[in-house]
């Protein structure tokens, strides 16, 4: 009997388990999935929690419910991966699992301790993240009673998962304070290491313009060095100081520590991965998907979904002794919630930046690319249902894995 | 090197619209010194060179100029020091001086 071992049962690992269970003969193959958490978090929902749009209950479900019955689910921290021995060591009962194929889907986590003073004091008192359920929930409690002042949103360093989430947070914050009749009481600043609002030029110009119209100040090229609690400022390496009463931070994002411990990662513990096949650059029976890769595309659930078919096909080909196909093009597709029940949609890949147009049906939509619309907002809100009911189970979506130029204009 | 010779050296070098050299193979240490002057760094010290060489080495392996994080973890030089050697945006500044493209740390 052969073993396919999947590390991580988040968005990507769960999808892979479902797809591979459909393809592999259970007489020949055993599929094992390991994760340290019992709960599956719908992370895109964390964005809405600070503003009371979602509650914690809306974004959690048991992981086991989304895994096929013939897959063994092991609840344990992963201690060490030994790819030269085709072996993984778990913390629970010191269990050792030998594998024939390994899929790494351990995602990325935030590391506030990487920035001086960020986690010292004030953490979850007037300094919050919203990339964890605890952070988002603590922030919702804070915002309920906040009287206003300087709110600063800081991205410490790139890359981060869901690179549009900080912008969405700002747009929603602007809407939220408007709704409460206190927008004049709040001064909003966005401090980012990027040279502008976003990474890709066309989208950056459009989104930068939106920040302007919403009176959100931009501190670009801002590399955060430390939080000075005494003075109440965030300080950059080039000695700029931004005062805050409320600091919302996207701390340094890193791949799982076990990747670093096992000597399999880069300087941020992301796994060097073949850009188009999703095979590990070093071990041919190791495959990588989702946020855990070092690939230069967005770290997003939609990207993990576009990777899925390529990864599954290539692993199946490899099992038959065939060459993997270079089919992954870096396709990413992100709804950007822009407040006041509107949203923007962007669609891009390794080579083509986000362009205006209609999606997924050329000329028809219903979604508009690089433009605000109400349909885009409803797309975003429907995504939660699709996530739990279609996406995680590896079901078919009306989108192609590879990006298409149809319906777009330059 | 005088201001004039720096200009003369750069005259024959091709830059893209963002001010990065088009061809990393056309790079020479003299060009680096000339670009550095334009970027407000009067003299390149041993520490500067250590970083420039690291970036060129790294780029020749990966095809891309390294990010801030890659430079600090690769050279052991702290971010703070890096900012004092190459004020403002060190990753971009070193990439320029080292004749490499814009660092693509961000997607
Ligand atoms: C605020 C926010 C908003 C977002 N919005 C969107 C959006 O609108 N659209 C979109 O497409 N994406 C969005 N994303 C991104 C999306 O959630 C992630 O890209 C996606 O979940 C990645 O899936 P993954 O499987 O790679 O990682 P994850 O889903 O994070 O799964 C990784 C799993 O590995 C497990 N693990 C890690 N280390 C170990 C270990 N040592 N031992 C055992 N288990 C381990 C973890 O417990 C986890 O279950 C958002 C993310 C955030 C935080």
Coordinates of C-alpha atoms and ligand atoms in Angstrom, one line a residue:
Chain A
X1 CA 0.0 0.0 0.0
X2 CA 1.3 3.5 -0.9
X3 CA 0.8 6.6 1.1
X4 CA -0.1 10.2 0.0
X5 CA 0.6 12.5 2.9
X6 CA -0.9 16.0 3.0
X7 CA 0.4 18.5 5.5
X8 CA -2.2 21.1 6.4
X9 CA -5.9 20.9 6.1
X10 CA -6.7 24.5 5.4
X11 CA -8.1 25.8 2.1
X12 CA -5.5 24.0 -0.1
X13 CA -4.9 20.8 1.8
X14 CA -8.6 20.1 2.1
X15 CA -9.2 20.6 -1.6
X16 CA -6.3 18.3 -2.5
X17 CA -7.5 15.6 -0.2
X18 CA -11.0 15.7 -1.8
X19 CA -9.6 15.7 -5.4
X20 CA -7.1 13.0 -4.8
X21 CA -9.6 10.8 -3.0
X22 CA -11.7 10.8 -6.2
X23 CA -8.7 9.8 -8.3
X24 CA -6.7 7.3 -6.3
X25 CA -7.7 3.7 -5.9
X26 CA -8.3 3.0 -2.2
X27 CA -7.0 -0.5 -2.5
X28 CA -3.6 0.8 -3.7
X29 CA -3.4 4.2 -1.9
X30 CA -3.8 5.5 1.6
X31 CA -4.4 9.2 2.0
X32 CA -3.4 10.9 5.3
X33 CA -4.0 14.5 6.2
X34 CA -2.3 16.2 9.2
X35 CA -3.3 19.5 10.9
X36 CA -2.8 20.8 14.4
X37 CA -6.2 22.5 14.5
X38 CA -9.6 20.9 14.7
X39 CA -11.3 24.0 13.3
X40 CA -11.4 25.2 9.7
X41 CA -11.4 29.0 9.6
X42 CA -12.9 30.9 6.7
X43 CA -10.2 33.5 6.7
X44 CA -11.7 35.9 4.1
X45 CA -14.5 36.4 6.7
X46 CA -12.0 37.8 9.3
X47 CA -12.1 41.0 7.4
X48 CA -15.8 41.6 8.3
X49 CA -15.6 40.7 12.0
X50 CA -14.1 44.0 13.3
X51 CA -17.1 45.9 11.8
X52 CA -19.7 43.5 13.2
X53 CA -20.7 42.3 9.7
X54 CA -19.8 38.7 10.6
X55 CA -19.5 37.1 14.0
X56 CA -16.9 34.6 15.0
X57 CA -19.5 31.8 14.6
X58 CA -19.9 32.6 10.9
X59 CA -16.3 31.7 10.0
X60 CA -15.7 28.4 11.8
X61 CA -16.6 24.8 11.1
X62 CA -15.0 21.5 12.0
X63 CA -12.2 20.4 9.6
X64 CA -13.3 16.8 9.6
X65 CA -16.7 17.7 7.9
X66 CA -14.8 18.8 4.8
X67 CA -12.6 15.7 4.4
X68 CA -13.7 12.6 2.6
X69 CA -14.5 9.6 4.8
X70 CA -11.8 7.4 3.3
X71 CA -9.1 9.9 4.3
X72 CA -7.3 9.5 7.6
X73 CA -7.3 12.8 9.5
X74 CA -4.6 13.1 12.2
X75 CA -4.9 16.0 14.6
X76 CA -1.3 16.9 15.6
X77 CA 1.4 19.5 15.2
X78 CA 3.9 18.5 12.6
X79 CA 7.3 18.3 14.2
X80 CA 9.7 17.6 11.3
X81 CA 9.8 16.8 7.7
X82 CA 12.6 14.6 6.5
X83 CA 12.3 14.7 2.7
X84 CA 15.5 12.7 2.1
X85 CA 14.0 9.8 4.1
X86 CA 10.4 10.3 2.8
X87 CA 9.3 10.6 6.4
X88 CA 7.4 13.1 8.6
X89 CA 7.5 13.2 12.4
X90 CA 4.5 14.3 14.3
X91 CA 4.4 15.7 17.8
X92 CA 1.5 13.5 18.9
X93 CA 2.6 10.1 20.2
X94 CA 5.9 10.7 18.4
X95 CA 4.2 9.2 15.4
X96 CA 6.3 8.7 12.2
X97 CA 4.7 8.6 8.8
X98 CA 6.5 7.2 5.8
X99 CA 5.2 8.6 2.5
X100 CA 5.4 8.0 -1.2
X101 CA 4.1 11.4 -2.1
X102 CA 4.0 14.5 0.0
X103 CA 1.8 17.6 -0.4
X104 CA 2.8 20.7 1.6
X105 CA -0.1 23.0 2.3
X106 CA 0.9 24.5 5.6
X107 CA 0.0 28.1 4.6
X108 CA 1.4 31.3 6.1
X109 CA 1.1 32.7 9.6
X110 CA 1.7 36.2 11.1
X111 CA 4.7 37.0 13.2
X112 CA 4.3 40.3 15.2
X113 CA 7.4 39.4 17.2
X114 CA 9.5 40.3 14.1
X115 CA 8.8 44.0 14.7
X116 CA 10.3 45.7 17.8
X117 CA 7.6 46.8 20.2
X118 CA 4.7 45.5 18.2
X119 CA 3.8 42.7 20.6
X120 CA 5.3 44.3 23.8
X121 CA 2.3 46.0 25.3
X122 CA -0.9 47.2 23.8
X123 CA -1.2 44.0 21.8
X124 CA -5.0 43.5 21.4
X125 CA -5.5 46.6 23.6
X126 CA -4.9 49.4 21.0
X127 CA -2.7 47.4 18.6
X128 CA -4.6 44.7 16.7
X129 CA -4.2 42.3 13.8
X130 CA -7.2 41.0 11.9
X131 CA -5.4 38.0 10.3
X132 CA -6.4 35.8 13.2
X133 CA -9.8 35.2 14.7
X134 CA -8.6 36.4 18.1
X135 CA -7.2 39.6 16.6
X136 CA -10.3 40.3 14.5
X137 CA -12.6 39.6 17.5
X138 CA -10.6 41.8 19.9
X139 CA -10.7 44.6 17.4
X140 CA -14.5 44.4 17.0
X141 CA -14.8 44.8 20.8
X142 CA -12.5 47.8 20.6
X143 CA -14.2 49.5 17.7
X144 CA -17.6 49.2 19.4
X145 CA -16.7 51.8 22.0
X146 CA -14.0 53.8 20.3
X147 CA -14.5 57.5 20.3
X148 CA -12.1 58.3 17.4
X149 CA -8.6 59.6 16.9
X150 CA -5.7 58.5 14.7
X151 CA -6.2 55.1 13.1
X152 CA -3.1 53.7 11.3
X153 CA -3.1 50.6 9.2
X154 CA 0.4 49.3 8.6
X155 CA 1.7 46.5 6.4
X156 CA 5.0 45.6 7.9
X157 CA 6.6 43.8 5.0
X158 CA 5.7 42.0 1.8
X159 CA 4.6 39.4 0.8
X160 CA 1.4 39.0 2.8
X161 CA -1.5 36.7 2.2
X162 CA -4.5 38.4 0.5
X163 CA -2.5 41.6 -0.4
X164 CA -5.8 43.4 -1.1
X165 CA -7.1 42.8 2.5
X166 CA -5.5 45.9 3.9
X167 CA -7.2 48.1 1.3
X168 CA -10.5 46.4 2.0
X169 CA -10.0 47.0 5.7
X170 CA -9.5 50.8 5.0
X171 CA -12.5 51.1 2.8
X172 CA -14.7 49.3 5.3
X173 CA -13.3 51.4 8.1
X174 CA -14.2 54.5 6.2
X175 CA -17.8 53.2 5.7
X176 CA -18.1 52.0 9.3
X177 CA -17.1 55.4 10.8
X178 CA -19.5 57.1 8.3
X179 CA -22.3 54.9 9.4
X180 CA -21.7 55.7 13.0
X181 CA -21.6 59.4 12.3
X182 CA -18.0 59.7 13.5
X183 CA -15.9 59.8 10.3
X184 CA -14.8 63.4 11.1
X185 CA -13.5 62.2 14.4
X186 CA -11.2 59.6 12.8
X187 CA -8.0 60.3 10.9
X188 CA -7.1 57.3 8.8
X189 CA -3.5 56.6 7.6
X190 CA -2.2 53.7 5.5
X191 CA 1.5 53.1 6.0
X192 CA 2.8 50.6 3.5
X193 CA 6.2 49.4 2.3
X194 CA 5.0 49.6 -1.3
X195 CA 5.5 52.6 -3.4
X196 CA 1.8 53.1 -3.7
X197 CA -1.6 51.6 -2.8
X198 CA -1.0 48.3 -4.5
X199 CA 1.7 46.4 -6.4
X200 CA 0.5 46.3 -10.0
X201 CA 0.6 49.8 -11.7
X202 CA -2.9 50.0 -13.2
X203 CA -4.6 48.7 -10.1
X204 CA -2.4 50.8 -7.9
X205 CA -3.4 54.0 -9.7
X206 CA -7.1 53.2 -9.4
X207 CA -6.9 52.2 -5.8
X208 CA -4.7 55.1 -4.9
X209 CA -7.3 57.4 -6.3
X210 CA -10.0 55.7 -4.2
X211 CA -7.9 56.3 -1.1
X212 CA -7.7 59.9 -2.0
X213 CA -11.4 60.3 -2.5
X214 CA -12.1 58.6 0.8
X215 CA -9.6 61.0 2.5
X216 CA -7.3 58.2 3.6
X217 CA -3.7 59.4 4.0
X218 CA -1.0 57.3 2.3
X219 CA 2.5 56.9 3.7
X220 CA 4.2 55.0 0.9
X221 CA 7.7 53.3 1.0
X222 CA 7.2 53.0 4.7
X223 CA 9.3 50.2 6.2
X224 CA 8.2 49.8 9.8
X225 CA 11.0 49.6 12.3
X226 CA 9.3 49.8 15.7
X227 CA 6.3 50.7 17.7
X228 CA 7.1 53.4 20.3
X229 CA 4.3 53.0 22.9
X230 CA 5.5 55.8 25.1
X231 CA 5.3 58.3 22.3
X232 CA 2.4 56.6 20.6
X233 CA 4.1 56.4 17.2
X234 CA 5.0 53.9 14.6
X235 CA 8.5 54.6 13.4
X236 CA 10.0 53.7 10.0
X237 CA 13.7 52.9 9.2
X238 CA 14.0 56.2 7.5
X239 CA 12.9 57.9 10.8
X240 CA 9.3 58.9 9.8
X241 CA 6.9 58.9 12.7
X242 CA 3.2 58.2 12.4
X243 CA 1.2 58.9 15.5
X244 CA -1.6 56.4 16.4
X245 CA -4.4 55.9 18.9
X246 CA -5.4 52.7 17.2
X247 CA -2.8 50.6 15.2
X248 CA -4.1 47.9 13.0
X249 CA -1.1 45.8 11.8
X250 CA -0.5 43.2 9.1
X251 CA 2.6 41.7 10.7
X252 CA 5.4 39.9 8.8
X253 CA 3.9 36.8 7.1
X254 CA 6.0 33.7 7.2
X255 CA 5.6 30.1 6.1
X256 CA 5.2 27.4 8.8
X257 CA 8.0 27.1 11.3
X258 CA 8.2 23.4 10.6
X259 CA 9.3 24.3 7.0
X260 CA 12.3 26.3 8.4
X261 CA 13.1 23.6 11.0
X262 CA 13.2 21.0 8.3
X263 CA 15.6 23.1 6.1
X264 CA 13.0 23.2 3.3
X265 CA 12.3 26.9 3.2
X266 CA 13.7 30.3 2.0
X267 CA 14.4 33.2 4.4
X268 CA 10.7 33.5 5.1
X269 CA 10.1 29.7 5.4
X270 CA 8.3 29.6 2.0
X271 CA 9.0 26.4 0.0
X272 CA 11.0 26.9 -3.3
X273 CA 8.5 25.6 -5.8
X274 CA 8.6 25.2 -9.6
X275 CA 6.6 28.2 -10.9
X276 CA 4.5 26.3 -13.5
X277 CA 4.4 22.7 -12.3
X278 CA 4.1 23.2 -8.5
X279 CA 6.6 20.5 -7.9
X280 CA 9.2 21.1 -5.2
X281 CA 12.4 22.4 -6.7
X282 CA 14.4 19.9 -4.8
X283 CA 12.4 16.7 -4.2
X284 CA 10.4 15.2 -7.0
X285 CA 7.8 13.4 -4.8
X286 CA 7.2 16.7 -2.9
X287 CA 4.5 19.0 -4.2
X288 CA 3.5 22.4 -2.8
X289 CA 0.2 24.4 -3.0
X290 CA -1.4 27.5 -1.6
X291 CA 0.3 30.1 0.7
X292 CA 3.2 27.8 1.5
X293 CA 4.9 28.3 -1.9
X294 CA 7.5 30.9 -2.6
X295 CA 5.8 31.8 -5.9
X296 CA 5.5 35.4 -7.1
X297 CA 1.7 35.5 -7.2
X298 CA -0.9 36.5 -4.6
X299 CA -1.3 34.3 -1.6
X300 CA -5.1 33.8 -1.8
X301 CA -7.7 31.1 -1.6
X302 CA -8.6 31.7 -5.2
X303 CA -5.0 31.1 -6.3
X304 CA -4.9 27.9 -4.3
X305 CA -8.0 26.9 -6.2
X306 CA -6.4 27.7 -9.6
X307 CA -3.4 25.7 -8.5
X308 CA -5.5 22.7 -7.6
X309 CA -6.1 21.2 -11.0
X310 CA -2.5 21.7 -12.1
X311 CA -1.2 20.1 -9.0
X312 CA -3.5 17.1 -9.1
X313 CA -2.9 16.4 -12.8
X314 CA 0.8 16.7 -12.4
X315 CA 1.0 14.3 -9.4
X316 CA -1.1 11.8 -11.2
X317 CA 1.1 12.1 -14.3
X318 CA 4.2 11.7 -12.1
X319 CA 2.7 8.5 -10.6
X320 CA 2.5 7.2 -14.1
X321 CA 6.1 8.1 -14.9
X322 CA 5.1 11.1 -17.1
X323 CA 6.6 14.6 -17.0
X324 CA 4.6 17.2 -15.2
X325 CA 3.1 19.9 -17.4
X326 CA 4.0 23.6 -16.9
X327 CA 0.4 24.7 -16.7
X328 CA 0.1 27.1 -13.7
X329 CA 0.3 30.7 -14.9
X330 CA 0.0 32.5 -11.6
X331 CA -3.7 33.2 -12.1
X332 CA -5.2 35.2 -9.2
X333 CA -8.7 36.6 -8.9
X334 CA -9.6 38.9 -5.9
X335 CA -12.8 40.6 -4.9
X336 CA -12.0 43.9 -3.2
X337 CA -14.7 45.0 -0.8
X338 CA -14.8 48.8 -1.2
X339 CA -17.5 49.8 1.3
X340 CA -21.1 51.1 0.9
X341 CA -22.1 47.7 -0.5
X342 CA -19.8 48.0 -3.5
X343 CA -16.8 46.0 -4.6
X344 CA -14.0 45.8 -7.2
X345 CA -12.8 42.6 -8.9
X346 CA -9.2 42.1 -10.2
X347 CA -8.0 39.2 -12.3
X348 CA -4.3 38.8 -13.2
X349 CA -1.4 36.3 -13.5
X350 CA 2.4 36.2 -13.5
X351 CA 2.6 38.3 -16.7
X352 CA -0.6 40.3 -17.1
X353 CA -1.5 42.9 -14.6
X354 CA -5.2 43.6 -13.6
X355 CA -7.1 45.1 -16.6
X356 CA -10.6 46.5 -16.9
X357 CA -13.3 44.4 -18.5
X358 CA -16.1 41.9 -17.6
X359 CA -15.8 38.5 -15.8
X360 CA -16.2 35.6 -16.1
X361 CA -18.3 35.9 -19.3
X362 CA -16.7 38.3 -21.8
X363 CA -18.9 41.4 -22.3
X364 CA -21.5 40.1 -19.9
X365 CA -20.0 39.7 -16.5
X366 CA -21.9 39.8 -14.2
X367 CA -18.7 41.1 -12.5
X368 CA -16.8 44.2 -13.6
X369 CA -13.1 44.2 -13.6
X370 CA -11.1 47.0 -12.0
X371 CA -14.2 49.0 -11.4
X372 CA -16.6 49.5 -8.5
X373 CA -20.0 47.8 -8.7
X374 CA -22.7 46.4 -6.5
X375 CA -22.5 43.0 -8.3
X376 CA -18.9 42.7 -7.2
X377 CA -19.9 43.2 -3.6
X378 CA -22.5 40.5 -3.8
X379 CA -19.9 38.2 -5.4
X380 CA -17.7 38.7 -2.4
X381 CA -20.6 38.0 0.0
X382 CA -21.6 34.9 -1.9
X383 CA -18.1 33.6 -1.8
X384 CA -18.5 32.3 1.8
X385 CA -21.3 30.0 0.7
X386 CA -19.3 28.9 -2.3
X387 CA -16.2 28.3 -0.2
X388 CA -17.9 25.9 2.3
X389 CA -20.1 24.2 -0.2
X390 CA -18.2 24.0 -3.5
X391 CA -14.6 25.1 -3.3
X392 CA -13.3 23.1 -0.3
X393 CA -14.9 19.9 -1.7
X394 CA -12.9 20.4 -4.9
X395 CA -16.1 21.0 -6.8
X396 CA -16.2 22.6 -10.3
X397 CA -16.3 26.4 -10.5
X398 CA -17.4 28.4 -13.5
X399 CA -13.8 29.8 -13.8
X400 CA -10.9 28.5 -15.8
X401 CA -7.6 27.7 -13.9
X402 CA -5.6 29.7 -16.5
X403 CA -6.2 33.4 -16.9
X404 CA -8.1 34.5 -20.0
X405 CA -7.8 37.8 -21.9
X406 CA -11.3 37.5 -23.3
X407 CA -13.5 40.4 -22.2
X408 CA -10.6 42.6 -21.1
X409 CA -9.3 45.7 -22.7
X410 CA -6.0 47.5 -22.5
Chain B
X1 CA 35.5 60.9 -9.4
X2 CA 34.1 64.3 -10.4
X3 CA 30.5 65.0 -11.1
X4 CA 31.3 65.4 -14.8
X5 CA 33.0 62.0 -15.2
X6 CA 30.1 60.3 -13.5
X7 CA 27.8 61.8 -16.0
X8 CA 30.1 60.9 -18.9
X9 CA 30.2 57.3 -17.7
X10 CA 26.5 57.0 -17.5
X11 CA 25.9 58.6 -20.9
X12 CA 26.5 55.4 -22.7
X13 CA 24.5 53.2 -20.3
X14 CA 21.0 52.2 -21.1
X15 CA 18.3 52.7 -18.4
X16 CA 14.6 51.7 -18.3
X17 CA 11.9 54.2 -17.4
X18 CA 12.2 53.4 -13.7
X19 CA 15.9 54.2 -13.8
X20 CA 17.2 50.6 -13.6
X21 CA 19.9 49.4 -16.0
X22 CA 18.5 47.4 -18.9
X23 CA 21.4 45.0 -19.2
X24 CA 23.0 43.7 -15.9
X25 CA 25.9 42.4 -18.0
X26 CA 26.9 45.9 -19.1
X27 CA 27.5 46.8 -15.5
X28 CA 31.0 47.7 -14.2
X29 CA 32.2 48.9 -10.8
X30 CA 32.7 52.4 -12.3
X31 CA 29.1 52.5 -13.4
X32 CA 28.1 51.5 -9.8
X33 CA 30.1 54.4 -8.4
X34 CA 28.6 56.8 -10.9
X35 CA 25.0 55.7 -10.1
X36 CA 25.7 55.8 -6.4
X37 CA 26.7 59.5 -6.7
X38 CA 23.5 60.3 -8.5
X39 CA 21.6 58.5 -5.7
X40 CA 23.4 60.7 -3.2
X41 CA 26.0 58.3 -1.9
X42 CA 29.3 60.1 -2.3
X43 CA 31.6 57.1 -1.8
X44 CA 31.1 53.3 -1.8
X45 CA 32.7 51.8 1.2
X46 CA 33.7 48.1 1.8
X47 CA 30.3 47.6 3.5
X48 CA 28.5 48.9 0.4
X49 CA 30.5 46.7 -1.9
X50 CA 29.8 43.6 0.3
X51 CA 26.1 44.2 -0.2
X52 CA 26.3 45.1 -3.9
X53 CA 28.3 41.9 -4.6
X54 CA 25.8 39.8 -2.6
X55 CA 22.9 41.2 -4.7
X56 CA 24.7 40.6 -8.0
X57 CA 25.5 37.0 -6.9
X58 CA 22.0 36.4 -5.7
X59 CA 20.5 37.9 -8.9
X60 CA 22.7 35.7 -11.1
X61 CA 21.3 32.6 -9.4
X62 CA 17.6 33.6 -9.2
X63 CA 17.2 36.1 -12.0
X64 CA 15.8 38.8 -9.8
X65 CA 17.2 41.5 -7.4
X66 CA 16.8 40.4 -3.8
X67 CA 14.3 41.9 -1.4
X68 CA 15.3 43.7 1.8
X69 CA 14.6 40.5 3.8
X70 CA 16.8 38.5 1.5
X71 CA 19.6 40.9 1.8
X72 CA 19.6 41.1 5.6
X73 CA 19.3 37.3 6.1
X74 CA 21.9 36.7 3.3
X75 CA 24.6 39.1 4.5
X76 CA 23.9 39.3 8.3
X77 CA 23.7 43.1 8.0
X78 CA 20.8 44.5 10.0
X79 CA 18.0 46.5 8.4
X80 CA 19.0 49.5 10.4
X81 CA 22.6 49.4 9.0
X82 CA 21.3 48.8 5.5
X83 CA 19.2 52.0 5.8
X84 CA 22.2 54.0 6.9
X85 CA 24.3 52.7 4.1
X86 CA 21.6 53.1 1.4
X87 CA 19.2 55.7 2.8
X88 CA 15.5 55.7 2.0
X89 CA 14.7 52.5 0.1
X90 CA 17.8 50.2 0.3
X91 CA 16.5 47.3 -1.7
X92 CA 15.7 49.5 -4.6
X93 CA 18.8 51.6 -4.3
X94 CA 21.2 48.7 -4.2
X95 CA 19.4 47.1 -7.1
X96 CA 19.9 50.3 -9.1
X97 CA 23.6 50.6 -8.1
X98 CA 24.2 46.9 -8.8
X99 CA 22.8 47.2 -12.3
X100 CA 19.9 44.9 -11.6
X101 CA 16.1 45.2 -12.2
X102 CA 13.6 46.4 -9.7
X103 CA 13.3 44.0 -6.7
X104 CA 10.0 42.1 -7.0
X105 CA 9.3 41.4 -3.4
X106 CA 5.6 42.2 -3.8
X107 CA 2.7 40.7 -5.6
Ligands
LIG1 C1 -8.1 38.6 6.5 C2 -8.0 37.7 5.3 C3 -8.8 37.9 4.2 C4 -8.7 37.1 3.1 N1 -9.5 37.3 2.0 C5 -9.4 36.5 1.0 C6 -10.3 36.7 -0.2 O1 -11.1 37.6 -0.2 N2 -10.1 35.9 -1.2 C7 -9.2 34.9 -1.2 O2 -9.1 34.1 -2.2 N3 -8.4 34.7 -0.2 C8 -8.4 35.5 0.9 N4 -7.6 35.3 2.0 C9 -6.5 34.3 1.9 C10 -6.9 32.8 2.1 O3 -7.6 32.7 3.3 C11 -5.6 32.0 2.1 O4 -4.8 32.3 1.0 C12 -5.9 30.5 2.0 O5 -6.6 30.1 3.1 C13 -4.6 29.7 1.8 O6 -4.9 28.3 2.0 P1 -3.7 27.4 2.5 O7 -4.3 26.0 2.5 O8 -2.5 27.6 1.7 O9 -3.4 27.9 4.0 P2 -4.3 27.8 5.2 O10 -5.8 27.8 4.8 O11 -3.9 28.9 6.1 O12 -4.0 26.4 5.9 C14 -2.8 26.0 6.5 C15 -3.0 24.9 7.5 O13 -1.8 24.4 7.9 C16 -1.9 24.1 9.3 N5 -0.5 24.0 9.8 C17 0.5 24.9 9.7 N6 1.6 24.6 10.3 C18 1.3 23.4 10.9 C19 2.1 22.5 11.7 N7 3.3 22.7 12.1 N8 1.5 21.3 12.2 C20 0.2 21.1 11.8 N9 -0.6 21.9 11.0 C21 0.0 23.0 10.6 C22 -2.7 25.2 9.8 O14 -3.3 24.8 11.1 C23 -3.7 25.4 8.7 O15 -4.9 24.7 8.9 C24 -7.7 36.1 3.1 C25 -6.9 35.8 4.2 C26 -7.1 36.7 5.4 C27 -6.2 36.4 6.6

